[in-house]
Tab-separated table of C-alpha atoms in Angstrom:
chain	number	residue	atom	x	y	z
A	823	MET	CA	10.255	-59.184	11.084
A	824	SER	CA	12.722	-58.972	13.922
A	825	ALA	CA	13.242	-55.769	15.866
A	826	ARG	CA	16.728	-55.433	14.426
A	827	ALA	CA	15.466	-55.825	10.852
A	828	GLN	CA	12.726	-53.280	11.502
A	829	ARG	CA	15.304	-50.789	12.768
A	830	LEU	CA	17.350	-51.281	9.589
A	831	VAL	CA	14.283	-50.707	7.419
A	832	ASP	CA	13.410	-47.549	9.355
A	833	ALA	CA	16.983	-46.299	9.074
A	834	ALA	CA	17.002	-46.888	5.321
A	835	ARG	CA	13.705	-45.059	4.954
A	836	ASP	CA	15.025	-42.038	6.851
A	837	ALA	CA	18.503	-42.018	5.291
A	838	PRO	CA	19.601	-38.792	3.517
A	839	PHE	CA	19.688	-40.545	0.158
A	840	ARG	CA	16.089	-41.585	0.598
A	841	SER	CA	15.039	-38.108	1.732
A	842	HIS	CA	16.936	-36.047	-0.792
A	843	CYS	CA	17.164	-38.418	-3.741
A	844	GLY	CA	14.775	-40.446	-5.819
A	845	ARG	CA	14.666	-42.302	-9.096
A	846	VAL	CA	12.807	-41.812	-12.345
A	847	VAL	CA	10.140	-44.493	-12.825
A	848	ALA	CA	8.190	-43.185	-15.841
A	849	CYS	CA	8.009	-40.484	-18.498
A	850	ASN	CA	4.597	-39.206	-19.543
A	851	GLY	CA	4.954	-36.733	-22.377
A	852	LEU	CA	6.571	-33.624	-20.937
A	853	VAL	CA	6.558	-34.956	-17.383
A	854	LEU	CA	9.021	-37.194	-15.570
A	855	GLU	CA	7.604	-39.290	-12.750
A	856	ALA	CA	9.894	-40.197	-9.863
A	857	ARG	CA	9.667	-41.972	-6.536
A	858	GLY	CA	11.170	-39.343	-4.277
A	859	PRO	CA	12.859	-37.100	-3.455
A	860	ARG	CA	11.071	-35.448	-0.552
A	861	SER	CA	10.186	-32.052	-2.001
A	862	ALA	CA	7.513	-29.362	-2.183
A	863	LEU	CA	5.561	-27.972	-5.093
A	864	GLY	CA	7.769	-25.624	-7.124
A	865	ASP	CA	11.056	-26.984	-5.743
A	866	LEU	CA	14.050	-27.441	-8.017
A	867	CYS	CA	15.583	-30.841	-8.647
A	868	SER	CA	18.326	-32.244	-10.830
A	869	VAL	CA	17.978	-35.403	-12.919
A	870	GLU	CA	20.921	-37.465	-14.090
A	871	VAL	CA	21.129	-37.737	-17.881
A	872	ASN	CA	23.213	-40.392	-19.580
A	873	GLY	CA	26.348	-38.769	-20.948
A	874	ARG	CA	25.189	-35.185	-20.282
A	875	GLY	CA	25.547	-34.667	-16.565
A	876	ALA	CA	22.459	-33.313	-14.806
A	877	LEU	CA	19.216	-31.760	-16.075
A	878	ASP	CA	17.382	-29.138	-14.023
A	879	ALA	CA	13.708	-29.801	-13.390
A	880	GLN	CA	10.910	-28.403	-11.257
A	881	VAL	CA	8.256	-30.135	-9.180
A	882	ILE	CA	4.873	-29.368	-10.763
A	883	GLY	CA	2.670	-31.829	-8.884
A	884	PHE	CA	2.212	-35.187	-7.232
A	885	ARG	CA	0.357	-38.320	-8.222
A	886	ASP	CA	-0.127	-41.053	-5.628
A	887	ASP	CA	3.389	-41.635	-4.236
A	888	ARG	CA	5.164	-40.128	-7.231
A	889	VAL	CA	6.697	-36.713	-7.790
A	890	LEU	CA	5.889	-35.049	-11.121
A	891	LEU	CA	8.841	-33.176	-12.596
A	892	MET	CA	9.051	-30.972	-15.664
A	893	PRO	CA	12.562	-30.365	-17.027
A	894	PHE	CA	13.901	-26.965	-18.013
A	895	GLY	CA	15.660	-28.493	-21.015
A	896	ASP	CA	15.570	-31.434	-23.394
A	897	ALA	CA	14.812	-34.683	-21.554
A	898	GLN	CA	16.470	-36.785	-24.259
A	899	GLY	CA	18.722	-39.321	-22.566
A	900	VAL	CA	16.835	-39.603	-19.263
A	901	SER	CA	16.337	-43.265	-18.433
A	902	VAL	CA	14.279	-45.258	-15.948
A	903	GLY	CA	16.186	-45.428	-12.687
A	904	ALA	CA	17.987	-42.122	-13.225
A	905	VAL	CA	18.797	-40.448	-9.919
A	906	VAL	CA	16.745	-37.359	-8.997
A	907	ARG	CA	18.270	-35.041	-6.393
A	908	ALA	CA	16.368	-32.351	-4.526
A	909	GLY	CA	17.830	-28.898	-5.042
A	910	GLY	CA	15.823	-27.201	-2.339
A	911	GLY	CA	13.702	-24.104	-2.841
A	912	GLN	CA	13.039	-22.206	-6.056
A	913	ARG	CA	15.178	-20.167	-8.400
A	914	ASP	CA	16.047	-16.590	-7.572
A	915	VAL	CA	16.531	-13.923	-10.238
A	916	ALA	CA	19.905	-12.192	-10.560
A	917	VAL	CA	19.459	-8.447	-11.038
A	918	GLY	CA	21.484	-5.252	-11.101
A	919	GLU	CA	22.249	-2.121	-13.079
A	920	ALA	CA	24.507	-4.150	-15.386
A	921	LEU	CA	21.379	-5.707	-16.945
A	922	LEU	CA	20.557	-2.463	-18.767
A	923	GLY	CA	21.298	-2.737	-22.458
A	924	ARG	CA	21.552	-6.537	-22.335
A	925	VAL	CA	19.583	-9.446	-23.798
A	926	VAL	CA	19.289	-12.544	-21.600
A	927	ASP	CA	17.445	-15.845	-21.649
A	928	ALA	CA	14.769	-16.926	-19.172
A	929	LEU	CA	17.398	-17.951	-16.624
A	930	GLY	CA	19.329	-14.683	-16.856
A	931	GLN	CA	22.186	-15.965	-19.017
A	932	PRO	CA	23.364	-13.436	-21.645
A	933	ILE	CA	22.584	-14.345	-25.256
A	934	ASP	CA	23.818	-11.141	-26.904
A	935	GLY	CA	27.486	-12.144	-27.128
A	936	LEU	CA	28.631	-9.279	-24.897
A	937	GLY	CA	30.113	-11.410	-22.153
A	938	PRO	CA	29.033	-12.190	-18.591
A	939	ILE	CA	26.884	-9.858	-16.496
A	940	GLU	CA	27.966	-8.715	-13.039
A	941	HIS	CA	24.829	-8.987	-10.931
A	942	THR	CA	24.560	-7.157	-7.643
A	943	ALA	CA	21.504	-8.778	-6.037
A	944	GLN	CA	19.236	-11.826	-6.001
A	945	VAL	CA	15.462	-11.373	-5.777
A	946	PRO	CA	12.675	-13.969	-5.480
A	947	LEU	CA	11.125	-15.200	-8.693
A	948	HIS	CA	7.633	-15.078	-7.179
A	949	HIS	CA	7.163	-11.910	-5.178
A	950	ALA	CA	4.003	-11.177	-3.243
A	951	PRO	CA	1.594	-8.801	-5.022
A	952	ILE	CA	1.378	-5.205	-3.828
A	953	GLN	CA	-0.956	-4.863	-0.858
A	954	PRO	CA	-4.002	-2.694	-1.674
A	955	LEU	CA	-3.165	-0.024	0.916
A	956	GLU	CA	0.447	0.168	-0.296
A	957	ARG	CA	-0.692	1.236	-3.749
A	958	ALA	CA	-0.661	4.874	-4.717
A	959	GLU	CA	-3.351	6.278	-6.979
A	960	VAL	CA	-2.481	6.533	-10.654
A	961	THR	CA	-2.631	10.278	-11.174
A	962	GLU	CA	0.301	11.071	-13.479
A	963	VAL	CA	0.009	10.771	-17.262
A	964	LEU	CA	2.507	8.526	-19.020
A	965	GLU	CA	3.455	10.042	-22.361
A	966	THR	CA	3.890	7.247	-24.887
A	967	GLY	CA	4.762	9.274	-27.990
A	968	VAL	CA	1.875	7.582	-29.855
A	969	ARG	CA	-0.641	10.284	-30.761
A	970	SER	CA	-3.773	8.124	-30.784
A	971	ILE	CA	-2.938	6.755	-27.315
A	972	ASP	CA	-1.868	10.036	-25.739
A	973	THR	CA	-4.990	11.885	-26.884
A	974	LEU	CA	-7.786	9.295	-26.946
A	975	VAL	CA	-6.649	6.379	-24.725
A	976	THR	CA	-4.551	8.256	-22.171
A	977	LEU	CA	-2.419	6.045	-19.915
A	978	GLY	CA	-0.917	6.723	-16.494
A	979	ARG	CA	2.175	5.661	-14.590
A	980	GLY	CA	1.366	2.429	-12.801
A	981	GLN	CA	-1.479	1.447	-15.118
A	982	ARG	CA	-1.849	-2.076	-16.545
A	983	VAL	CA	-3.107	-2.233	-20.092
A	984	GLY	CA	-3.481	-4.896	-22.761
A	985	ILE	CA	-2.828	-4.658	-26.491
A	986	PHE	CA	-5.204	-7.035	-28.277
A	987	ALA	CA	-4.296	-7.941	-31.832
A	988	GLY	CA	-4.398	-10.685	-34.413
A	989	SER	CA	-1.325	-11.662	-36.350
A	990	GLY	CA	0.174	-9.222	-38.832
A	991	VAL	CA	-1.548	-5.993	-37.765
A	992	GLY	CA	1.495	-4.079	-36.492
A	993	LYS	CA	1.727	-5.210	-32.870
A	994	SER	CA	5.528	-5.383	-32.833
A	995	THR	CA	5.809	-1.999	-34.523
A	996	LEU	CA	3.569	-0.409	-31.898
A	997	LEU	CA	5.593	-2.025	-29.107
A	998	GLY	CA	8.751	-0.627	-30.668
A	999	MET	CA	7.255	2.870	-30.646
A	1000	LEU	CA	6.285	2.514	-26.995
A	1001	THR	CA	9.661	1.210	-25.855
A	1002	ARG	CA	11.586	3.916	-27.722
A	1003	GLN	CA	9.386	6.914	-26.983
A	1004	ALA	CA	7.591	6.336	-23.674
A	1005	LYS	CA	8.829	8.523	-20.838
A	1006	ALA	CA	10.115	5.857	-18.454
A	1007	ASP	CA	13.401	5.389	-16.638
A	1008	VAL	CA	13.787	1.680	-17.419
A	1009	ILE	CA	12.164	-0.648	-19.956
A	1010	VAL	CA	11.838	-4.387	-19.241
A	1011	VAL	CA	10.760	-6.462	-22.245
A	1012	ALA	CA	9.788	-10.136	-22.021
A	1013	MET	CA	9.528	-11.904	-25.378
A	1014	VAL	CA	7.693	-15.154	-24.761
A	1015	GLY	CA	7.088	-17.868	-27.327
A	1016	GLU	CA	8.329	-15.849	-30.298
A	1017	ARG	CA	10.361	-17.241	-33.154
A	1018	GLY	CA	14.095	-16.684	-32.827
A	1019	ARG	CA	14.145	-14.451	-35.895
A	1020	GLU	CA	11.459	-12.210	-34.407
A	1021	VAL	CA	13.535	-11.621	-31.278
A	1022	GLY	CA	16.485	-10.368	-33.324
A	1023	ASP	CA	14.255	-8.283	-35.594
A	1024	PHE	CA	12.499	-6.631	-32.658
A	1025	ILE	CA	15.762	-5.681	-30.980
A	1026	ALA	CA	17.399	-4.386	-34.162
A	1027	GLU	CA	14.444	-2.735	-35.910
A	1028	SER	CA	11.699	-1.990	-33.373
A	1029	LEU	CA	13.656	-1.343	-30.174
A	1030	GLY	CA	16.819	0.033	-31.757
A	1031	GLU	CA	20.002	1.187	-30.051
A	1032	GLU	CA	18.246	4.072	-28.332
A	1033	GLY	CA	15.589	1.852	-26.781
A	1034	LEU	CA	17.982	-0.953	-25.863
A	1035	ALA	CA	20.286	1.406	-23.956
A	1036	ARG	CA	17.737	1.727	-21.131
A	1037	ALA	CA	16.142	-1.699	-21.541
A	1038	VAL	CA	16.471	-5.273	-20.338
A	1039	VAL	CA	15.263	-7.896	-22.818
A	1040	ILE	CA	14.363	-11.377	-21.556
A	1041	ALA	CA	13.687	-13.883	-24.348
A	1042	ALA	CA	12.250	-17.408	-24.265
A	1043	THR	CA	11.581	-18.569	-27.820
A	1044	ALA	CA	8.878	-20.937	-29.036
A	1045	ASP	CA	11.228	-23.914	-29.287
A	1046	GLN	CA	12.085	-23.817	-25.588
A	1047	PRO	CA	10.229	-25.902	-22.960
A	1048	PRO	CA	7.046	-24.433	-21.479
A	1049	LEU	CA	8.691	-24.095	-18.073
A	1050	LEU	CA	11.238	-21.640	-19.504
A	1051	ARG	CA	8.523	-19.604	-21.217
A	1052	ILE	CA	6.678	-19.368	-17.901
A	1053	HIS	CA	9.916	-18.522	-16.105
A	1054	ALA	CA	10.639	-15.628	-18.500
A	1055	VAL	CA	7.402	-13.854	-17.551
A	1056	HIS	CA	8.007	-14.207	-13.814
A	1057	ALA	CA	11.659	-13.157	-14.210
A	1058	ALA	CA	10.608	-10.032	-16.122
A	1059	HIS	CA	8.270	-9.017	-13.302
A	1060	ALA	CA	10.957	-9.688	-10.693
A	1061	THR	CA	13.429	-7.563	-12.660
A	1062	ALA	CA	10.908	-4.738	-13.017
A	1063	GLU	CA	10.228	-4.882	-9.262
A	1064	TYR	CA	13.942	-4.517	-8.536
A	1065	PHE	CA	14.188	-1.280	-10.535
A	1066	ARG	CA	10.871	-0.038	-9.126
A	1067	ASP	CA	12.199	-0.509	-5.602
A	1068	GLN	CA	15.116	1.777	-6.557
A	1069	GLY	CA	12.526	4.536	-6.991
A	1070	LEU	CA	12.442	4.337	-10.800
A	1071	ASP	CA	9.488	4.425	-13.185
A	1072	VAL	CA	9.521	1.166	-15.143
A	1073	LEU	CA	7.700	0.264	-18.332
A	1074	LEU	CA	7.176	-3.501	-18.449
A	1075	VAL	CA	6.241	-5.034	-21.817
A	1076	VAL	CA	5.266	-8.706	-22.069
A	1077	ASP	CA	4.799	-10.105	-25.564
A	1078	SER	CA	2.708	-12.122	-25.316
A	1079	MET	CA	0.522	-13.247	-22.435
A	1080	THR	CA	-1.241	-15.591	-24.828
A	1081	ARG	CA	1.985	-17.561	-25.203
A	1082	PHE	CA	2.310	-17.565	-21.402
A	1083	ALA	CA	-1.213	-18.949	-21.099
A	1084	MET	CA	-0.446	-21.647	-23.673
A	1085	ALA	CA	2.711	-22.660	-21.806
A	1086	GLN	CA	0.809	-22.775	-18.510
A	1087	ARG	CA	-1.843	-24.867	-20.245
A	1088	GLU	CA	0.817	-27.398	-21.267
A	1089	ILE	CA	2.093	-27.583	-17.696
A	1090	GLY	CA	-1.361	-27.771	-16.127
A	1091	ILE	CA	-2.634	-30.506	-18.398
A	1092	ALA	CA	0.616	-32.481	-17.983
A	1093	ALA	CA	0.143	-32.280	-14.193
A	1094	GLY	CA	-3.377	-33.684	-14.515
A	1095	GLU	CA	-5.557	-30.562	-14.433
A	1096	PRO	CA	-8.863	-30.768	-16.307
A	1097	PRO	CA	-9.236	-28.505	-19.368
A	1098	ALA	CA	-11.939	-26.111	-18.162
A	1099	SER	CA	-12.398	-23.463	-20.864
A	1100	ARG	CA	-11.487	-24.172	-24.490
A	1101	GLY	CA	-8.700	-26.424	-23.305
A	1102	TYR	CA	-7.307	-24.017	-20.687
A	1103	PRO	CA	-7.050	-25.463	-17.153
A	1104	PRO	CA	-8.051	-23.426	-14.080
A	1105	SER	CA	-4.426	-22.612	-13.163
A	1106	VAL	CA	-4.138	-20.291	-16.188
A	1107	PHE	CA	-6.885	-18.021	-14.888
A	1108	THR	CA	-5.492	-18.197	-11.363
A	1109	TRP	CA	-2.028	-17.048	-12.453
A	1110	LEU	CA	-3.125	-14.065	-14.555
A	1111	PRO	CA	-4.402	-11.797	-11.733
A	1112	ARG	CA	-1.526	-12.870	-9.461
A	1113	ILE	CA	0.906	-11.650	-12.112
A	1114	PHE	CA	-0.906	-8.398	-12.889
A	1115	GLU	CA	-1.176	-7.438	-9.215
A	1116	ARG	CA	2.634	-7.284	-9.007
A	1117	CYS	CA	2.525	-4.112	-11.120
A	1118	GLY	CA	1.417	-0.642	-10.140
A	1119	ARG	CA	2.623	2.397	-8.284
A	1120	LEU	CA	3.928	2.362	-4.702
A	1121	ARG	CA	3.199	5.035	-2.122
A	1122	ARG	CA	6.905	5.102	-1.300
A	1123	GLY	CA	8.957	4.124	-4.328
A	1124	GLY	CA	8.686	3.904	-8.080
A	1125	SER	CA	6.105	2.423	-10.412
A	1126	ILE	CA	5.614	-0.365	-12.930
A	1127	THR	CA	3.443	0.463	-15.920
A	1128	ALA	CA	2.638	-2.825	-17.617
A	1129	VAL	CA	1.751	-3.429	-21.261
A	1130	TYR	CA	0.644	-6.979	-22.023
A	1131	THR	CA	-0.020	-8.135	-25.559
A	1132	VAL	CA	-2.759	-10.649	-26.323
A	1133	LEU	CA	-2.578	-12.523	-29.607
A	1134	VAL	CA	-6.234	-13.199	-30.409
A	1135	GLU	CA	-6.801	-16.273	-32.555
A	1136	GLY	CA	-8.856	-15.566	-35.664
A	1137	ASP	CA	-9.383	-11.966	-34.433
A	1138	ASP	CA	-11.756	-13.378	-31.782
A	1139	MET	CA	-11.684	-10.798	-29.003
A	1140	ASN	CA	-13.937	-12.985	-26.829
A	1141	GLU	CA	-11.735	-16.074	-26.614
A	1142	PRO	CA	-11.067	-17.088	-22.954
A	1143	VAL	CA	-7.657	-15.490	-22.350
A	1144	ALA	CA	-8.572	-12.214	-24.071
A	1145	ASP	CA	-11.928	-11.998	-22.295
A	1146	HIS	CA	-10.387	-12.705	-18.881
A	1147	MET	CA	-7.576	-10.191	-19.341
A	1148	ARG	CA	-9.922	-7.483	-20.582
A	1149	ALA	CA	-11.928	-7.902	-17.373
A	1150	ILE	CA	-9.018	-7.511	-14.941
A	1151	LEU	CA	-6.736	-4.971	-16.653
A	1152	ASP	CA	-6.999	-1.183	-16.365
A	1153	GLY	CA	-7.658	-0.756	-20.060
A	1154	HIS	CA	-7.285	-2.326	-23.482
A	1155	ILE	CA	-5.994	-1.158	-26.847
A	1156	VAL	CA	-7.427	-3.026	-29.826
A	1157	LEU	CA	-5.597	-3.239	-33.145
A	1158	ALA	CA	-7.987	-3.730	-36.063
A	1159	ARG	CA	-7.101	-5.644	-39.202
A	1160	GLY	CA	-9.375	-3.438	-41.300
A	1161	LEU	CA	-7.420	-0.325	-40.321
A	1162	ALA	CA	-4.118	-2.059	-41.048
A	1163	ASP	CA	-5.408	-3.147	-44.457
A	1164	ARG	CA	-6.207	0.503	-45.238
A	1165	GLY	CA	-2.694	1.560	-44.254
A	1166	GLN	CA	-3.828	3.241	-41.034
A	1167	LEU	CA	-0.853	2.450	-38.773
A	1168	PRO	CA	-0.689	2.100	-35.870
A	1169	ALA	CA	-3.995	0.305	-36.468
A	1170	ILE	CA	-5.557	1.326	-33.138
A	1171	ASP	CA	-9.325	0.991	-33.184
A	1172	VAL	CA	-10.125	4.004	-31.029
A	1173	LEU	CA	-13.812	3.123	-30.716
A	1174	ARG	CA	-13.027	-0.298	-29.211
A	1175	SER	CA	-10.111	0.834	-27.052
A	1176	VAL	CA	-10.568	2.045	-23.476
A	1177	SER	CA	-8.381	3.452	-20.728
A	1178	ARG	CA	-10.279	3.002	-17.482
A	1179	LEU	CA	-8.175	5.679	-15.812
A	1180	MET	CA	-8.504	8.376	-18.472
A	1181	GLY	CA	-11.297	10.078	-16.515
A	1182	ARG	CA	-8.847	10.616	-13.660
A	1183	LEU	CA	-5.801	11.477	-15.770
A	1184	ALA	CA	-7.159	13.860	-18.398
A	1185	THR	CA	-8.494	17.368	-17.808
A	1186	PRO	CA	-12.175	18.094	-18.511
A	1187	GLU	CA	-11.196	19.853	-21.741
A	1188	GLU	CA	-9.129	16.862	-22.871
A	1189	ARG	CA	-11.963	14.466	-22.084
A	1190	GLU	CA	-14.394	16.609	-24.034
A	1191	LEU	CA	-12.033	16.690	-26.991
A	1192	ALA	CA	-11.711	12.897	-26.901
A	1193	THR	CA	-15.476	12.478	-26.653
A	1194	ARG	CA	-16.073	14.699	-29.682
A	1195	THR	CA	-13.417	12.864	-31.674
A	1196	ARG	CA	-14.948	9.481	-30.837
A	1197	ALA	CA	-18.415	10.774	-31.776
A	1198	LEU	CA	-17.166	11.856	-35.202
A	1199	LEU	CA	-15.438	8.521	-35.808
A	1200	ALA	CA	-18.538	6.608	-34.677
A	1201	ALA	CA	-20.810	8.642	-36.943
A	1202	TYR	CA	-18.594	7.970	-39.951
A	1203	GLU	CA	-18.272	4.228	-39.191
A	1204	ARG	CA	-22.054	3.857	-38.959
A	1205	SER	CA	-22.434	5.239	-42.470
A	1206	ARG	CA	-19.184	4.036	-44.064
A	1207	ASP	CA	-20.976	1.663	-46.455
A	1208	LEU	CA	-23.447	4.346	-47.591
A	1209	ILE	CA	-20.628	6.811	-48.156
A	1210	GLY	CA	-18.640	4.219	-50.086
A	1211	MET	CA	-21.600	3.494	-52.381
A	1212	GLY	CA	-22.184	7.201	-53.017
A	1213	ALA	CA	-25.595	7.123	-51.320
A	1214	TYR	CA	-24.681	9.735	-48.743
A	1215	GLN	CA	-26.135	13.216	-49.253
A	1216	SER	CA	-24.965	16.121	-47.139
A	1217	GLY	CA	-27.403	18.207	-45.171
A	1218	HIS	CA	-29.465	15.419	-43.605
A	1219	ASP	CA	-27.220	14.786	-40.572
A	1220	PRO	CA	-25.029	17.656	-39.291
A	1221	VAL	CA	-22.845	15.307	-37.219
A	1222	LEU	CA	-22.210	13.047	-40.188
A	1223	ASP	CA	-21.495	16.087	-42.347
A	1224	ASP	CA	-18.815	17.173	-39.882
A	1225	ALA	CA	-17.424	13.648	-39.715
A	1226	VAL	CA	-17.079	13.449	-43.497
A	1227	ARG	CA	-15.389	16.828	-43.555
A	1228	VAL	CA	-12.781	16.183	-40.849
A	1229	LEU	CA	-12.080	12.471	-41.385
A	1230	PRO	CA	-9.202	12.845	-43.910
A	1231	GLU	CA	-7.322	15.234	-41.604
A	1232	LEU	CA	-8.165	13.132	-38.559
A	1233	GLU	CA	-6.817	9.956	-40.160
A	1234	ARG	CA	-3.646	11.779	-41.189
A	1235	LEU	CA	-3.186	12.903	-37.589
A	1236	LEU	CA	-3.714	9.423	-36.122
A	1237	ARG	CA	-1.494	7.796	-38.749
A	1238	GLN	CA	2.087	7.778	-37.454
A	1239	ASN	CA	5.347	6.412	-38.766
A	1240	PRO	CA	7.456	4.460	-36.257
A	1241	ASP	CA	10.094	7.216	-36.142
A	1242	ASP	CA	7.576	10.067	-35.978
A	1243	ARG	CA	7.800	11.712	-32.563
A	1244	SER	CA	5.402	14.179	-31.016
A	1245	SER	CA	4.723	15.164	-27.449
A	1246	ARG	CA	1.304	14.791	-25.898
A	1247	LYS	CA	0.932	18.573	-25.842
A	1248	GLN	CA	1.631	18.761	-29.582
A	1249	ALA	CA	-0.772	15.892	-30.303
A	1250	LEU	CA	-3.589	17.526	-28.329
A	1251	ALA	CA	-3.021	20.879	-30.061
A	1252	ALA	CA	-3.148	19.192	-33.467
A	1253	LEU	CA	-6.352	17.361	-32.541
A	1254	VAL	CA	-7.970	20.625	-31.447
A	1255	THR	CA	-7.072	22.110	-34.823
A	1256	VAL	CA	-8.826	19.248	-36.620
A	1257	VAL	CA	-11.977	18.759	-34.534
A	1258	GLY	CA	-11.933	21.473	-31.866
A	1259	ALA	CA	-14.330	23.874	-33.647
A	1260	THR	CA	-16.737	21.141	-34.714
A	1261	GLU	CA	-20.104	20.994	-32.996
A	1262	VAL	CA	-20.961	17.398	-32.145
A	1263	GLY	CA	-24.429	16.426	-31.121
A	1264	ALA	CA	-25.303	14.203	-28.208
């Protein structure tokens, strides 16, 4: 090749079109493969679609000399040779006070029919986690308005807790109670992978007008691409961080992290990751702690108290996502199907639920009261079958005798209608009335 020809080849290789544009060469399931453009992992690109303009996509990996792209929308109409243009960088999240009371999609576009939103700031989608020495200790109780949580699984401002439940045991109802009654300045709700009907039902029935007035709802339904479901979770955290940095106490609710993990599994496997644990690739378990560490309480500023729901398949509390989350969160609340079947709602299994910060948040008297209540419940559960068969005889076990005596009143106290409100002080006083004078053995 002559020197002049070589210079032309080099110029073509370094031309802007070559650097910033590429072309689709293959489609592998959810992933588009392109030669070019020059881009980094996580960068945004646009792909030409026949008759529909451009389709936004994100770089999720590389294979040999090809760029792997996952679109944010339907890839129908993308053809081989379609031009791919580098967008540069990643999406920011538009935030502002005008978000309160609104329902938006994963990209921040309003879906409630109330018109456009006037945003006042742009924040990064992926913010660095809080540095350990910037965290303040969680020392202030967060009143949730749910008696069984306030008295026996006490939570604090800045705590991160999981709600573990199978399908149909009252998870959405409990979330509605928390979002309406918890003492927080702002509520940020991310609904990930839900059916469209469930989003409307939650807003109208569980959240209600009172809850929505101080809330931001971000929804990415099950029919949307996995990239949007992932984006909704990150956008919810970015939004919560914006309000936290204004000095506000934020309650962040993500329903559900299981759907997030499933979406990340789709992306990871499409990018070529090996399925490591029950089909979940390693990236799922890398993302979870990175997300959770964005929440907490700042030494100078507000706080983010995070509630993550985990939809356990077949009521298996030891499946990989549930087991991993239980290990890294500051507590877990378990909803039991047996309690729901008996009409005990919210169906919180107190004996299997733990707040790791309750020892710091509750007074010694409150901890003693909770310990005695748990002992009574445990004694009754151990002998439930004998009692049901009529084989129980009083007088043989004083603790069990007390448990049998107080259980009806205790269950009535822990049972709570969605609109039933009581302060933590009232709940503790009522619990003392039921079990306070009962002597419980070691």
